[in-house]
Amino acid sequence: MGLHSGNAHVGDPKLVFRAQPRQRQQYIGDLDLAADDPDLEEREERPGLIAVKPTFMIELPGEKSQGITTKPREDWHIDPYFWIDGAKYEVTGKVGSGSFGTVFQAVELEDYVRNTRKPNFTPVAVKRSSPAKQELLEAAVLEAEILKKLEAVPGENFVPRYVRHGTIPPPDEKKVAEVVLAMTKLPGKPLDFWMYGIDEQALKTVSIPKMLDGDLPGACRSRRLEHAADMVIEILRTMCPIFSALRKFAFHRDISAHNFLIDDVQDNTAKFAVLDFGLAVRADKWRREWGARNIAGDPRYFAPSAWMQLTCGHKYVACHPSSCWVKQYAHRLDHYSFGMLMLEMLFALWKGPEADEEDWASSDELSDQVVAWRSSFLATRSAWRSYWKTCVRLFQTFHTGGAHALRDEFLAKNQITKQLAIDDHCENLVATVKEISAPCTDVPEGELYKKVSFVLQTAADLICPTSKTRWQEIYWRLLHLTGDASNLHNRRKQKISTEPTSSFVAVAQIAAEVEDSDGEEAQPAVQSMSSDSSFGSDDLFVTKVGSNYSDEADKVSRLPVLRNALKSGHRRIWTETGLRVPDKDMLKAAE
Ligand SMILES: Nc1ncnc2c1ncn2[C@@H]1O[C@H](COP(=O)(O)OP(=O)(O)OP(=O)(O)O)[C@@H](O)[C@H]1O
């Protein structure tokens, strides 16, 4: 039997299943080719074919997702075909592997459900996760759901697009099902590999000074400060809409340089994509149940609250005299990790003052303001390096000595203050944040200073435990920095008959205020914001009106504004406390 008849052999039962689902078992038996099948030999000899375990998943149209696998086969390692939700794939390579499974490259041969018999040779990435427990299984399924939902975020290749997914039931009750997820395969290399020239495994043991000083061969520490800042701004610009959309229903929990791809690198720009939502959690559940959930992610990007929980347990975090730590853990995990990544990128890509020789050497002609800014910036760099060094050391200790080693370290008492080392780590973060935002107070004129200060301020806002800055606000600030805010403003002015009374910066502040309460308590304002917010869309009526939404007098004061909004075709208004969807009574009164 040749390869082609082999395909047909696997595919035919599928057609019969549609008509005769009860005969399923018989056909499953048929799928399990005999060990001496000559087809296997042929496949083995095909160049470029890698060894994979086959996943025969047959999900019958119209039935609940319930994959059916063949019995384990002795020759499992050489069959490249598998099914997901009615489509047949052939594995053509391996993309990578992680803690929970392998990502293959595959092409779709046929789609029986949609009746497409033509192969689609655009390779897809297929992630096969073999979770060890129920919680991880839920995360693997959630990953598929998240990719589906993020399809609504405009833009290309920022995140893999969902193709299809399915589950393979476990062979026995003690085991957990597997999840197979097909998504678009994105171009590029992992950001950590691009920055340091070594892979994630090597980073677990690499010399920290070498890593920080860029002595690693292949490391990318070659950029001038402005170009390094441009790169950070680009990743932020790409990711803000994604994280803003994501935070409404999930947290990624594994933001790290390893989980971003970088492609099409130019001097000061590149394309970025975020991957691997395999550790994600539902936002509402997480906010309620964080104490009962596992601690996950890359330890370098762990907020101090995660270390606190790992060391002393969730009650310690919950009862800590500073409530900011619990809030950061329950609401702003991704904010923190992304802020860390921004700083990591800035200082890993910048070669140091020598890269900016032209600008930095001629200090004679520099104004006092510029001199002060530069010295403050160099102090920021030292503070960051010291904090980041600790994070990398913790990460390496975690991988070599395990959680016990870290627990011992963090439980040690500080000789002077007698507080636990974990609390020192928290204080260290607060001090670092201060240093990072220092150069942002008196910013000299010029693109370089503007951009770098923007990066520092944004990162500080993201990692600061008391910060409430939201993705939306950051995005507005970014548009303002790049001049896109005024373009948007002008476009809207043309479209909105009543001129907005507040600038977009003010709107950003308003948005931040609304988002402040996001998730902490389910407040009506936030809910309406979540379901309705579509920043960047042109249907907002921007205005500043009274702040007390529930107050009758305030409602009355907003009536004229609402009338204008309705006249110009807008049914939502921005108020000082955020985006409002007027209730029926108000609409009636205004109409
Ligand atoms: N859609 C994709 N397009 C291109 N490459 C991908 C895609 N998905 C995953 N990869 C690559 O495959 C590797 C492993 O994938 P992934 O990180 O999702 O698996 P994981 O088991 O969750 O890993 P981790 O241990 O890092 O959590 C990644 O490092 C990435 O380079």
XYZ file of C-alpha atoms in Angstrom, residues 48-559:
512
model
C 12.525 15.738 6.230
C 9.874 13.779 8.035
C 10.273 13.898 11.742
C 9.247 11.320 14.257
C 5.927 12.137 15.804
C 3.329 10.366 17.787
C 0.145 10.227 15.734
C -3.007 11.752 17.059
C -5.988 10.317 15.307
C -8.765 12.518 16.396
C -12.115 12.007 14.924
C -14.665 14.518 15.933
C -17.952 13.837 14.332
C -19.786 16.782 12.845
C -22.620 17.890 15.023
C -21.312 15.983 18.023
C -19.725 17.418 21.114
C -15.970 17.697 21.032
C -14.888 14.175 21.887
C -11.789 13.102 20.113
C -11.224 9.430 19.608
C -7.750 8.090 19.461
C -6.492 4.864 18.137
C -5.012 2.460 20.602
C -1.362 3.117 21.339
C 0.713 1.707 18.532
C 4.160 0.297 18.746
C 5.105 2.189 15.637
C 3.539 5.440 16.815
C 6.661 7.452 16.376
C 6.594 7.483 12.607
C 3.044 8.310 11.588
C 2.730 11.919 10.501
C -1.048 12.130 10.082
C -3.602 13.354 12.533
C -7.063 14.825 12.674
C -8.491 17.866 14.363
C -12.173 18.552 14.254
C -12.818 16.975 10.889
C -9.666 18.180 9.169
C -6.738 15.993 8.330
C -3.212 17.264 8.821
C 0.228 16.044 7.960
C 3.131 16.993 10.140
C 5.938 18.529 8.118
C 8.313 19.642 10.832
C 8.838 20.693 14.401
C 8.545 24.319 15.452
C 9.546 24.077 19.075
C 8.754 22.501 22.359
C 7.880 23.779 25.787
C 7.051 22.485 29.230
C 3.613 21.195 28.294
C 4.113 19.803 24.864
C 5.421 20.190 21.380
C 4.571 22.598 18.606
C 4.634 21.020 15.158
C 4.455 22.504 11.733
C 1.696 20.864 9.693
C -0.292 21.308 6.520
C -3.987 20.712 6.145
C -4.652 17.948 3.639
C -8.418 17.773 3.650
C -11.281 19.228 5.572
C -14.125 16.768 5.648
C -16.467 18.993 7.565
C -16.217 21.862 5.113
C -15.783 19.398 2.270
C -12.500 20.899 1.101
C -10.549 18.191 -0.544
C -7.725 20.443 -1.692
C -4.674 20.559 0.532
C -3.763 23.931 1.993
C -0.001 24.161 1.869
C 0.272 27.202 4.123
C 1.871 25.611 7.152
C 0.140 25.995 10.469
C 1.587 25.582 13.941
C -0.038 22.774 15.877
C 0.476 22.760 19.603
C -0.132 19.497 21.304
C -0.348 19.914 25.043
C -0.215 16.995 27.409
C -1.282 18.558 30.696
C -0.503 16.634 33.837
C -3.539 17.850 35.762
C -7.014 19.204 35.314
C -6.018 22.836 35.957
C -3.478 22.692 33.145
C -5.975 21.027 30.857
C -8.356 23.914 31.422
C -5.509 26.299 30.615
C -4.774 24.481 27.352
C -8.426 24.740 26.314
C -8.517 28.363 27.422
C -5.536 29.048 25.158
C -7.666 28.074 22.178
C -10.538 30.224 23.414
C -8.260 33.205 23.887
C -6.847 32.964 20.376
C -10.391 32.812 19.062
C -11.381 35.925 21.004
C -8.262 37.855 20.059
C -9.173 37.480 16.413
C -11.295 40.568 16.987
C -8.193 42.698 17.652
C -7.250 44.315 14.355
C -3.755 43.881 12.950
C -1.803 41.083 11.427
C 0.551 38.591 12.973
C 0.619 40.154 16.461
C -0.759 36.960 17.857
C -1.351 33.551 16.225
C -4.775 33.306 14.639
C -6.985 30.456 15.734
C -7.532 27.702 13.158
C -9.156 24.867 15.117
C -8.681 22.744 18.182
C -9.768 19.474 19.688
C -9.195 17.267 22.692
C -8.060 13.687 22.903
C -9.680 11.817 25.770
C -7.290 10.161 28.193
C -6.643 6.437 27.839
C -7.764 5.891 31.441
C -9.428 7.818 34.235
C -6.194 8.583 36.007
C -4.783 10.516 33.068
C -5.815 13.894 31.723
C -6.966 14.555 28.153
C -4.639 16.131 25.621
C -5.379 19.267 23.669
C -4.371 19.886 20.070
C -4.529 23.455 18.839
C -3.920 24.535 15.253
C -3.033 28.189 14.756
C -1.251 30.295 12.177
C 2.489 29.850 12.210
C 4.105 33.199 12.761
C 7.484 34.205 11.389
C 10.388 35.311 13.547
C 12.631 34.118 16.337
C 12.127 34.200 20.091
C 12.933 37.651 21.433
C 15.227 36.288 24.167
C 17.286 34.386 21.604
C 17.508 37.465 19.415
C 18.592 39.689 22.328
C 21.119 37.412 23.960
C 22.129 35.019 21.193
C 21.424 32.011 23.434
C 18.274 30.015 24.042
C 16.059 29.748 27.094
C 17.881 26.671 28.401
C 21.266 28.386 28.253
C 19.841 31.455 29.996
C 19.130 29.291 33.034
C 22.828 28.953 33.751
C 24.565 31.746 31.855
C 26.913 34.092 33.716
C 24.807 37.050 34.803
C 27.534 39.701 34.341
C 28.133 38.404 30.814
C 24.471 38.606 30.052
C 24.117 42.126 31.439
C 27.245 43.475 29.817
C 26.482 41.928 26.459
C 29.640 39.861 26.260
C 27.741 36.887 24.914
C 28.659 36.164 21.307
C 25.618 36.865 19.160
C 24.042 39.201 21.722
C 22.310 42.176 20.233
C 23.672 44.973 22.374
C 24.496 47.282 19.523
C 21.907 49.972 19.425
C 21.979 53.652 20.110
C 19.726 54.727 22.892
C 17.097 56.236 20.634
C 16.936 53.090 18.504
C 16.667 50.898 21.587
C 13.803 53.089 22.801
C 12.161 52.880 19.353
C 12.182 49.091 19.567
C 10.550 49.171 22.986
C 7.950 51.661 21.780
C 7.213 49.396 18.829
C 6.576 46.323 20.954
C 4.394 48.426 23.247
C 2.464 49.862 20.311
C 1.833 46.368 18.982
C 0.929 44.805 22.289
C -1.192 47.481 23.968
C -4.356 46.678 22.001
C -3.826 42.968 22.600
C -3.354 43.270 26.347
C -6.111 45.799 26.607
C -8.481 43.331 24.945
C -7.088 40.378 26.859
C -7.335 41.827 30.355
C -11.095 41.964 30.053
C -11.317 38.201 30.156
C -7.898 36.675 30.885
C -4.362 37.117 32.127
C -1.518 35.689 30.086
C 0.625 34.974 33.186
C 3.711 34.074 31.181
C 4.880 37.332 29.672
C 8.586 36.920 29.039
C 11.056 37.637 26.264
C 10.840 33.967 25.363
C 7.159 34.208 24.520
C 7.509 36.996 21.967
C 8.670 36.554 18.410
C 10.638 39.232 16.622
C 10.809 39.483 12.861
C 11.732 41.866 10.068
C 14.290 43.663 12.207
C 15.457 47.073 10.994
C 17.673 49.600 12.746
C 14.954 50.998 14.902
C 11.925 48.886 14.260
C 10.745 45.296 13.990
C 7.597 43.213 14.036
C 6.556 41.574 17.274
C 4.133 38.819 18.155
C 3.068 37.336 21.460
C 2.693 33.575 21.856
C 1.902 30.909 24.344
C -1.277 31.527 26.273
C -0.889 28.068 27.786
C -0.694 29.371 31.355
C -3.465 31.895 30.980
C -6.297 32.115 33.470
C -9.766 33.597 33.281
C -9.523 37.100 34.705
C -12.661 37.047 36.840
C -11.822 33.657 38.316
C -8.237 34.646 38.969
C -9.235 37.808 40.807
C -11.373 35.734 43.124
C -9.276 32.597 43.405
C -5.666 33.674 42.938
C -4.763 32.311 46.387
C -5.866 28.819 45.458
C -4.211 28.776 42.035
C -0.721 27.696 41.120
C 2.073 30.241 40.778
C 3.094 30.286 37.152
C 5.251 32.022 34.614
C 8.897 32.847 34.212
C 10.426 33.704 37.613
C 12.442 36.598 36.164
C 9.164 38.375 35.555
C 7.481 37.377 38.829
C 6.051 40.306 40.720
C 7.334 40.349 44.341
C 3.850 39.244 45.368
C 4.384 35.947 43.528
C 7.613 35.387 45.467
C 5.783 36.362 48.622
C 3.157 33.736 47.967
C 5.728 31.120 47.086
C 7.648 31.817 50.283
C 4.984 32.494 52.871
C 1.699 31.369 51.315
C -1.304 33.255 50.038
C -2.542 34.333 53.466
C 0.645 36.284 54.035
C 0.059 38.142 50.755
C -3.621 38.713 51.494
C -2.939 40.023 55.014
C 0.164 42.038 54.189
C -0.053 45.529 55.743
C 0.474 47.013 52.257
C -2.522 45.952 50.222
C -0.776 46.947 47.000
C 0.963 43.570 46.778
C -2.210 41.557 46.747
C -3.753 43.972 44.261
C -0.778 43.666 41.980
C -0.934 39.892 42.107
C -4.673 39.659 41.567
C -5.039 42.391 38.946
C -1.780 43.413 37.355
C 0.407 40.379 36.785
C 0.744 40.996 33.069
C 1.271 44.715 33.572
C 4.208 44.002 35.838
C 5.844 41.428 33.571
C 5.463 43.561 30.488
C 6.985 46.566 32.271
C 9.963 44.397 33.211
C 10.295 43.236 29.631
C 10.330 46.841 28.389
C 13.216 47.728 30.689
C 15.033 44.510 29.901
C 14.825 45.329 26.199
C 15.874 48.944 26.569
C 18.994 48.135 28.540
C 19.838 44.924 26.698
C 19.716 46.642 23.311
C 21.471 49.853 24.268
C 25.189 49.474 23.981
C 25.852 52.154 26.560
C 27.096 55.732 26.313
C 29.761 54.677 23.819
C 27.022 53.860 21.264
C 25.871 57.458 21.385
C 29.330 58.925 21.189
C 28.420 61.789 18.911
C 25.708 62.999 21.237
C 27.187 61.989 24.540
C 30.862 62.905 24.100
C 30.359 66.583 23.355
C 29.081 67.274 26.825
C 30.707 70.752 26.855
C 27.935 72.129 24.729
C 25.182 70.496 26.659
C 22.738 72.417 28.751
C 22.618 71.791 32.496
C 19.243 70.185 31.992
C 20.634 67.617 29.540
C 23.632 66.900 31.759
C 21.333 66.349 34.730
C 19.039 64.113 32.661
C 21.927 61.952 31.518
C 23.307 61.501 34.970
C 19.848 60.625 36.225
C 19.450 58.176 33.342
C 22.734 56.443 34.161
C 21.594 56.138 37.782
C 18.387 54.571 36.471
C 20.404 52.088 34.503
C 22.404 51.071 37.594
C 19.243 50.699 39.662
C 17.639 48.588 36.955
C 20.714 46.405 36.527
C 20.854 45.727 40.230
C 17.153 44.799 40.420
C 17.274 42.738 37.220
C 20.397 40.943 38.417
C 18.451 39.806 41.468
C 15.569 38.622 39.267
C 17.869 36.636 36.976
C 19.664 35.152 39.969
C 16.333 34.075 41.474
C 15.360 32.537 38.150
C 18.619 30.627 37.955
C 18.388 29.498 41.590
C 14.841 28.346 40.948
C 16.011 26.202 38.056
C 19.023 24.761 39.834
C 17.885 24.563 43.467
C 14.096 24.488 43.098
C 11.470 26.385 45.061
C 12.968 25.229 48.391
C 16.190 27.098 47.777
C 14.262 30.267 47.135
C 11.993 29.809 50.079
C 14.990 29.546 52.371
C 16.493 32.641 50.853
C 13.361 34.750 51.170
C 12.582 33.576 54.689
C 15.929 34.797 56.005
C 15.590 37.841 58.237
C 17.330 41.085 57.487
C 19.864 41.646 60.308
C 19.124 45.351 60.588
C 15.400 45.684 60.023
C 14.535 42.162 61.190
C 12.044 41.845 58.375
C 11.880 38.918 55.996
C 14.022 39.059 52.891
C 10.875 38.913 50.816
C 9.830 42.284 52.226
C 13.265 43.650 51.380
C 12.682 42.521 47.829
C 9.390 44.437 47.790
C 11.076 47.566 49.088
C 13.776 47.122 46.527
C 11.164 47.221 43.793
C 9.631 50.402 45.160
C 13.068 52.051 45.282
C 13.835 50.892 41.744
C 10.588 52.334 40.452
C 11.542 55.701 41.954
C 14.904 55.612 40.225
C 13.321 54.621 36.938
C 10.877 57.491 36.907
C 13.458 60.061 38.067
C 14.621 61.065 34.562
C 10.987 61.688 33.599
C 10.466 64.743 35.769
C 12.576 67.296 33.915
C 12.807 66.115 30.317
C 14.946 68.161 27.921
C 13.643 69.086 24.472
C 14.387 66.529 21.757
C 13.068 63.255 20.401
C 15.637 61.109 22.189
C 14.775 62.429 25.647
C 11.066 62.358 24.956
C 11.115 58.754 23.805
C 13.410 57.395 26.495
C 11.500 59.194 29.243
C 8.270 57.826 27.830
C 9.637 54.280 27.938
C 10.889 54.719 31.496
C 7.708 56.322 32.771
C 5.522 53.686 31.138
C 7.618 50.823 32.460
C 7.637 52.371 35.937
C 3.857 52.706 35.799
C 3.510 49.096 34.775
C 5.730 47.627 37.456
C 4.863 49.959 40.321
C 2.750 48.049 42.885
C 0.520 51.042 43.598
C 0.050 52.086 39.996
C -3.345 51.973 38.377
C -2.258 52.913 34.877
C -4.169 50.946 32.289
C -3.307 49.678 28.837
C -5.740 52.106 27.298
C -4.159 55.071 28.970
C -0.728 53.929 27.878
C -1.961 53.574 24.343
C -3.331 57.096 24.355
C -0.059 58.433 25.716
C 1.743 56.542 22.997
C -0.454 58.013 20.297
C 0.265 61.388 21.792
C 4.006 60.760 21.724
C 4.021 59.669 18.105
C 1.682 62.446 17.005
C -1.058 59.982 16.091
C -3.335 61.321 18.792
C -3.739 64.665 17.055
C -4.423 62.932 13.721
C -7.065 60.878 15.414
C -8.369 63.967 17.129
C -8.668 65.785 13.800
C -10.391 62.850 12.189
C -12.876 62.752 14.996
C -13.397 66.478 14.966
C -14.488 66.197 11.372
C -16.803 63.388 12.225
C -18.268 64.644 15.487
C -20.400 67.706 15.083
C -19.936 68.906 18.650
C -16.318 69.541 19.351
C -14.909 67.521 22.219
C -14.197 69.635 25.239
C -11.316 67.605 26.562
C -8.041 66.744 24.963
C -7.110 63.163 24.330
C -4.698 63.275 27.190
C -7.591 64.133 29.439
C -9.560 61.338 27.862
C -6.724 59.013 28.632
C -6.875 60.122 32.245
C -10.587 59.546 32.243
C -10.081 56.099 30.786
C -7.546 55.399 33.487
C -9.940 56.432 36.200
C -12.564 54.099 34.873
C -10.167 51.258 34.540
C -8.890 51.888 38.040
C -11.642 49.935 39.563
C -11.489 47.265 36.919
C -11.882 43.875 38.345
C -11.255 44.835 41.929
C -14.978 45.023 42.464
C -17.497 44.395 39.758
C -18.636 47.979 39.398
C -21.275 48.888 36.878
C -19.130 51.565 35.280
C -16.420 49.076 34.633
C -18.762 46.523 33.243
C -20.219 48.920 30.763
C -16.683 49.952 29.870
C -15.607 46.389 29.316
C -18.411 45.407 27.080
C -18.468 48.661 25.258
C -14.971 49.967 25.139
C -13.514 50.079 21.692
C -10.780 52.607 21.923
C -9.641 53.637 18.550
C -13.153 53.387 17.178
C -14.784 56.586 16.153
C -18.086 56.353 17.900
C -17.218 57.936 21.216
C -18.630 61.244 22.173
C -15.833 62.870 24.087
C -16.873 65.289 26.768
C -16.320 66.212 30.358
C -19.404 66.250 32.501
C -20.351 65.629 36.093
C -18.690 62.742 37.830
C -21.351 61.243 40.035
C -23.161 58.878 37.777
C -25.848 57.831 40.197
C -26.716 61.357 41.273
C -29.988 62.612 39.768
C -28.759 66.189 39.523
C -25.773 65.015 37.602
C -27.954 63.074 35.207
C -29.850 66.249 34.480
C -26.630 68.143 33.878
C -25.650 65.537 31.327
C -28.868 65.739 29.343
